[in-house]
């Protein structure tokens, strides 16, 4: 191995110590060589020739080693070894290299010793000659190998270099050989002249040369003079030009070397070298570290006004005394710049967080709280947010008032020294808050204790704020689109006071928050408008009726009001209509659409249609509206997607008839608490059925049974599918008997999601059954004489019910209706009286589908006035069609003010008709 290779393997400490010791050895060599030169002046030429002759073998070593290493590291050699025929790939280039380098042979062989190339082609494929095991051992350690062999061609120098793969494994070897005789040809012609002159000088210099060589080898670790010179020059240039301080400390704790940067950083005296590090006047921590000899990485120590990052590494020969090398970096400016960069990164991260976290709920109050939360404690120690009252209501401020309401407080303490949330604050002129509102940009008060204007707002509260340690303030207006919405006040108590550079950041943060607040304000306004419209279109109070006991709930979605609705509609014959519907979508359009459908259901209910027919008419209406609005508006405002469930309950029979269009079916809770979901046939949503008929479903309810109608927002949302919601509803409804109100409360407690994204409408109806004693029925023969009998029967039944005061009116109504049924109807004719809580219902049915109409009778008409009298005496009347005819019904109050014979005679009633000729 040559000296350069050994230097690469030596440690940095050993190289530096060699460098330090060269000065002493060089002096010794100089004195010795001076005597030799004086003695050899006469034979200088002969000495040079002798040196050339002595270097012949060394020259051969260098030449062969250079050729072997160059060829081993040539591009493509490793790929050629891995190819199917390495000889074909490598033999041409090996021969060319041999010829150009002047060597005798360039041989490539594998780790098994088999040749791939050779000047003699007959030797390719055969094992190499010589102790190649030693060369392989050195190659596996990453070293080259040189041997001097006596071959048939003469004394030959052969060097071998390894060919290694990227993973470090050995792929092959390259050997380059040259005979010494070939090298000697250069100087061979001069040898006769040199021999005579060198003989005397050689004997004289031999002893001194041996001594010098041995000492140099020990102190320089086999480094040659040229390498020593180059290394010293490189060391001197690098050591004094680097921007890091370098200290070399001996094993005895003395400073052996300090470069220029180290002298500047530590302010070392000129004679610092060779002095103990404890005498250099360094900081105690730095002195202890440099004298410890331990390893350290970027330990920060004070040197005057500088902060130095110190790295220390022990160095020294194995088993010998160890010194250490220290490097120093000035981190004073770096730390300052790093601090500023960290602050800037923190600000950018805070602005990003504000963009993500502000305005997530479209709620004005929540947005203000988010601003306070995102600003503390990263930017301020306390934050207070105030908004104008119109903003809280969703209105746009008109700029005439500066009175604000505190909405949010956030800080390091749970009991901040500020006015509490909810307090109304009229900011006084001259305060930083009033100034920021007037100027439209933030106002900085760096020292609150030295400023008196802000104390005028509330002197006692100001003293409390100062006493708590708050020392600086930035008041930033929240304004969007040029409109002032509120204020954000940033306070500091434990951080450094606010500076001018903080004002721009506060302004940016307030601007982002203002946009979020304005969006929430506008959403609040639209939401409030939609809610008001929705609630105005929903029933404010449920009508009185005795068929069912009803409770209801309506909850608008947080994301916007939808089109859910419910209704309870009294129907003739003590019956009641129950309706639940849903219009897909949110906002004003959904609410307005819901109102139109609810009105349509009321109108169709007035016709006393069965559920399936009513939904047919409603479906036709929705289809027609969709077609009309689709033509006018490109289909953007139709009602497509509306669903509805309509049910009619008759407390006389206990039968409930229902039909549904795309709506969830009802839940039925019987008197024992068992829950079922009746399989009501489902039809497509309104407007989507293509004119297909709806199918009615009938079930009988026992007294106390609860019918639960609802919209899909109750059971289904983003975190719960429909089937899971139904099962949860079943579990909630099962069990002990509850009133409808209690049922509504229990259902919402169990199923209401934290943040409803759809409207919820819930209607619970507990069935009542009319007592048989409150029902009276008669079969009427088609004989006018039956009228008298029926009137008598009716009078007796009214007496048993305690309704004697209604006898005259009821007899008149019954007489007229029965007479018309006998005269114009088709048998069978039946009469039924129902005694409801506050009303008396009279129903006359026959097999005819012809309905009487109220009309104005002429003076010459013999009839036509009976139905008019019925309308005057009854509170309500109408016709209801059945599968086998019709029913004419009347309803009159029994415990309120009513028309009697003493109060209005038939003549008086006819006179009210306005026909003066009667």
mmCIF file of N, CA and C in Angstrom, residues 166-223:
data_model
loop_
_atom_site.group_PDB
_atom_site.id
_atom_site.type_symbol
_atom_site.label_atom_id
_atom_site.label_comp_id
_atom_site.label_asym_id
_atom_site.label_seq_id
_atom_site.Cartn_x
_atom_site.Cartn_y
_atom_site.Cartn_z
ATOM 1 N N UNK A 166 -21.266 -2.158 -6.174
ATOM 2 C CA UNK A 166 -21.772 -1.038 -5.358
ATOM 3 C C UNK A 166 -22.006 -1.421 -3.900
ATOM 4 N N UNK A 167 -22.316 -2.706 -3.621
ATOM 5 C CA UNK A 167 -22.555 -3.087 -2.233
ATOM 6 C C UNK A 167 -21.251 -3.421 -1.495
ATOM 7 N N UNK A 168 -20.096 -3.252 -2.170
ATOM 8 C CA UNK A 168 -18.808 -3.486 -1.517
ATOM 9 C C UNK A 168 -18.250 -4.877 -1.737
ATOM 10 N N UNK A 169 -18.992 -5.762 -2.335
ATOM 11 C CA UNK A 169 -18.501 -7.121 -2.546
ATOM 12 C C UNK A 169 -17.489 -7.145 -3.691
ATOM 13 N N UNK A 170 -16.617 -8.152 -3.689
ATOM 14 C CA UNK A 170 -15.535 -8.267 -4.667
ATOM 15 C C UNK A 170 -16.055 -8.953 -5.920
ATOM 16 N N UNK A 171 -15.873 -8.271 -7.072
ATOM 17 C CA UNK A 171 -16.325 -8.839 -8.342
ATOM 18 C C UNK A 171 -15.159 -9.448 -9.129
ATOM 19 N N UNK A 172 -13.916 -8.948 -8.911
ATOM 20 C CA UNK A 172 -12.773 -9.451 -9.660
ATOM 21 C C UNK A 172 -11.519 -8.666 -9.328
ATOM 22 N N UNK A 173 -10.443 -8.946 -10.036
ATOM 23 C CA UNK A 173 -9.163 -8.280 -9.799
ATOM 24 C C UNK A 173 -8.574 -7.869 -11.134
ATOM 25 N N UNK A 174 -7.745 -6.793 -11.080
ATOM 26 C CA UNK A 174 -6.969 -6.358 -12.248
ATOM 27 C C UNK A 174 -5.498 -6.342 -11.830
ATOM 28 N N UNK A 175 -4.664 -7.066 -12.520
ATOM 29 C CA UNK A 175 -3.211 -7.095 -12.250
ATOM 30 C C UNK A 175 -2.491 -6.438 -13.417
ATOM 31 N N UNK A 176 -1.513 -5.571 -13.059
ATOM 32 C CA UNK A 176 -0.650 -4.942 -14.065
ATOM 33 C C UNK A 176 0.802 -5.253 -13.701
ATOM 34 N N UNK A 177 1.586 -5.769 -14.646
ATOM 35 C CA UNK A 177 2.972 -6.149 -14.364
ATOM 36 C C UNK A 177 3.946 -5.508 -15.330
ATOM 37 N N UNK A 178 5.147 -5.232 -14.831
ATOM 38 C CA UNK A 178 6.216 -4.656 -15.658
ATOM 39 C C UNK A 178 7.548 -5.147 -15.113
ATOM 40 N N UNK A 179 8.466 -5.488 -16.009
ATOM 41 C CA UNK A 179 9.786 -5.938 -15.562
ATOM 42 C C UNK A 179 10.634 -4.749 -15.178
ATOM 43 N N UNK A 180 11.449 -4.941 -14.169
ATOM 44 C CA UNK A 180 12.357 -3.866 -13.719
ATOM 45 C C UNK A 180 13.322 -3.502 -14.826
ATOM 46 N N UNK A 181 13.631 -4.474 -15.612
ATOM 47 C CA UNK A 181 14.578 -4.236 -16.690
ATOM 48 C C UNK A 181 14.050 -3.215 -17.681
ATOM 49 N N UNK A 182 12.742 -3.264 -17.930
ATOM 50 C CA UNK A 182 12.166 -2.301 -18.864
ATOM 51 C C UNK A 182 12.297 -0.885 -18.300
ATOM 52 N N UNK A 183 12.122 -0.742 -16.978
ATOM 53 C CA UNK A 183 12.249 0.584 -16.369
ATOM 54 C C UNK A 183 13.696 1.046 -16.354
ATOM 55 N N UNK A 184 14.595 0.089 -16.145
ATOM 56 C CA UNK A 184 16.003 0.449 -16.063
ATOM 57 C C UNK A 184 16.570 0.886 -17.397
ATOM 58 N N UNK A 185 15.875 0.584 -18.471
ATOM 59 C CA UNK A 185 16.380 0.988 -19.781
ATOM 60 C C UNK A 185 16.540 2.492 -19.886
ATOM 61 N N UNK A 186 15.768 3.255 -19.118
ATOM 62 C CA UNK A 186 15.803 4.709 -19.216
ATOM 63 C C UNK A 186 17.130 5.254 -18.703
ATOM 64 N N UNK A 187 17.597 4.647 -17.613
ATOM 65 C CA UNK A 187 18.823 5.180 -16.992
ATOM 66 C C UNK A 187 20.005 4.225 -17.153
ATOM 67 N N UNK A 188 19.745 3.117 -17.827
ATOM 68 C CA UNK A 188 20.819 2.122 -17.931
ATOM 69 C C UNK A 188 22.067 2.640 -18.613
ATOM 70 N N UNK A 189 21.896 3.534 -19.573
ATOM 71 C CA UNK A 189 23.055 4.043 -20.310
ATOM 72 C C UNK A 189 23.969 4.879 -19.434
ATOM 73 N N UNK A 190 23.391 5.460 -18.327
ATOM 74 C CA UNK A 190 24.187 6.339 -17.483
ATOM 75 C C UNK A 190 24.828 5.588 -16.318
ATOM 76 N N UNK A 191 24.509 4.352 -16.120
ATOM 77 C CA UNK A 191 24.959 3.631 -14.951
ATOM 78 C C UNK A 191 26.490 3.539 -14.823
ATOM 79 N N UNK A 192 27.219 3.313 -15.903
ATOM 80 C CA UNK A 192 28.692 3.247 -15.732
ATOM 81 C C UNK A 192 29.281 4.514 -15.140
ATOM 82 N N UNK A 193 28.820 5.691 -15.594
ATOM 83 C CA UNK A 193 29.346 6.938 -15.071
ATOM 84 C C UNK A 193 28.914 7.173 -13.639
ATOM 85 N N UNK A 194 27.697 6.774 -13.340
ATOM 86 C CA UNK A 194 27.177 7.021 -12.010
ATOM 87 C C UNK A 194 27.834 6.137 -10.963
ATOM 88 N N UNK A 195 28.207 4.947 -11.343
ATOM 89 C CA UNK A 195 28.708 3.987 -10.360
ATOM 90 C C UNK A 195 29.966 4.498 -9.665
ATOM 91 N N UNK A 196 30.865 5.067 -10.449
ATOM 92 C CA UNK A 196 32.136 5.513 -9.864
ATOM 93 C C UNK A 196 31.914 6.677 -8.912
ATOM 94 N N UNK A 197 31.123 7.682 -9.333
ATOM 95 C CA UNK A 197 30.930 8.870 -8.497
ATOM 96 C C UNK A 197 30.111 8.595 -7.270
ATOM 97 N N UNK A 198 29.216 7.604 -7.356
ATOM 98 C CA UNK A 198 28.306 7.356 -6.233
ATOM 99 C C UNK A 198 28.905 6.463 -5.176
ATOM 100 N N UNK A 199 29.997 5.755 -5.495
ATOM 101 C CA UNK A 199 30.512 4.773 -4.563
ATOM 102 C C UNK A 199 30.916 5.394 -3.235
ATOM 103 N N UNK A 200 31.727 6.518 -3.334
ATOM 104 C CA UNK A 200 32.191 7.129 -2.088
ATOM 105 C C UNK A 200 31.064 7.792 -1.314
ATOM 106 N N UNK A 201 30.183 8.523 -2.013
ATOM 107 C CA UNK A 201 29.109 9.254 -1.327
ATOM 108 C C UNK A 201 28.076 8.309 -0.722
ATOM 109 N N UNK A 202 27.887 7.165 -1.365
ATOM 110 C CA UNK A 202 26.880 6.234 -0.870
ATOM 111 C C UNK A 202 27.247 5.713 0.511
ATOM 112 N N UNK A 203 28.535 5.393 0.683
ATOM 113 C CA UNK A 203 28.955 4.874 1.979
ATOM 114 C C UNK A 203 28.808 5.924 3.068
ATOM 115 N N UNK A 204 29.153 7.209 2.714
ATOM 116 C CA UNK A 204 29.066 8.278 3.698
ATOM 117 C C UNK A 204 27.624 8.593 4.087
ATOM 118 N N UNK A 205 26.701 8.587 3.107
ATOM 119 C CA UNK A 205 25.307 8.985 3.373
ATOM 120 C C UNK A 205 24.428 7.854 3.868
ATOM 121 N N UNK A 206 24.948 6.629 3.772
ATOM 122 C CA UNK A 206 24.091 5.491 4.100
ATOM 123 C C UNK A 206 23.620 5.531 5.540
ATOM 124 N N UNK A 207 24.617 5.756 6.468
ATOM 125 C CA UNK A 207 24.219 5.745 7.876
ATOM 126 C C UNK A 207 23.219 6.837 8.205
ATOM 127 N N UNK A 208 23.482 8.073 7.718
ATOM 128 C CA UNK A 208 22.553 9.179 8.002
ATOM 129 C C UNK A 208 21.180 8.974 7.373
ATOM 130 N N UNK A 209 21.184 8.417 6.158
ATOM 131 C CA UNK A 209 19.899 8.195 5.473
ATOM 132 C C UNK A 209 19.034 7.196 6.230
ATOM 133 N N UNK A 210 19.697 6.151 6.784
ATOM 134 C CA UNK A 210 18.929 5.147 7.524
ATOM 135 C C UNK A 210 18.290 5.768 8.756
ATOM 136 N N UNK A 211 19.059 6.573 9.506
ATOM 137 C CA UNK A 211 18.537 7.212 10.705
ATOM 138 C C UNK A 211 17.382 8.166 10.394
ATOM 139 N N UNK A 212 17.565 8.988 9.365
ATOM 140 C CA UNK A 212 16.520 9.946 9.001
ATOM 141 C C UNK A 212 15.266 9.234 8.536
ATOM 142 N N UNK A 213 15.476 8.171 7.727
ATOM 143 C CA UNK A 213 14.317 7.453 7.209
ATOM 144 C C UNK A 213 13.499 6.833 8.328
ATOM 145 N N UNK A 214 14.200 6.248 9.296
ATOM 146 C CA UNK A 214 13.467 5.614 10.393
ATOM 147 C C UNK A 214 12.673 6.641 11.207
ATOM 148 N N UNK A 215 13.309 7.780 11.509
ATOM 149 C CA UNK A 215 12.618 8.787 12.316
ATOM 150 C C UNK A 215 11.425 9.394 11.563
ATOM 151 N N UNK A 216 11.655 9.655 10.278
ATOM 152 C CA UNK A 216 10.544 10.220 9.492
ATOM 153 C C UNK A 216 9.360 9.252 9.406
ATOM 154 N N UNK A 217 9.671 7.981 9.233
ATOM 155 C CA UNK A 217 8.585 7.003 9.130
ATOM 156 C C UNK A 217 7.793 6.938 10.431
ATOM 157 N N UNK A 218 8.518 7.045 11.559
ATOM 158 C CA UNK A 218 7.804 6.990 12.827
ATOM 159 C C UNK A 218 6.923 8.232 13.034
ATOM 160 N N UNK A 219 7.460 9.399 12.684
ATOM 161 C CA UNK A 219 6.735 10.629 12.987
ATOM 162 C C UNK A 219 5.705 11.004 11.923
ATOM 163 N N UNK A 220 5.876 10.586 10.686
ATOM 164 C CA UNK A 220 4.948 10.969 9.610
ATOM 165 C C UNK A 220 4.082 9.822 9.145
ATOM 166 N N UNK A 221 4.235 8.668 9.811
ATOM 167 C CA UNK A 221 3.396 7.528 9.445
ATOM 168 C C UNK A 221 3.508 7.213 7.958
ATOM 169 N N UNK A 222 4.776 7.169 7.487
ATOM 170 C CA UNK A 222 5.094 6.760 6.108
ATOM 171 C C UNK A 222 4.706 7.795 5.060
ATOM 172 N N UNK A 223 4.450 9.045 5.454
ATOM 173 C CA UNK A 223 4.149 10.075 4.460
ATOM 174 C C UNK A 223 5.449 10.594 3.849
#
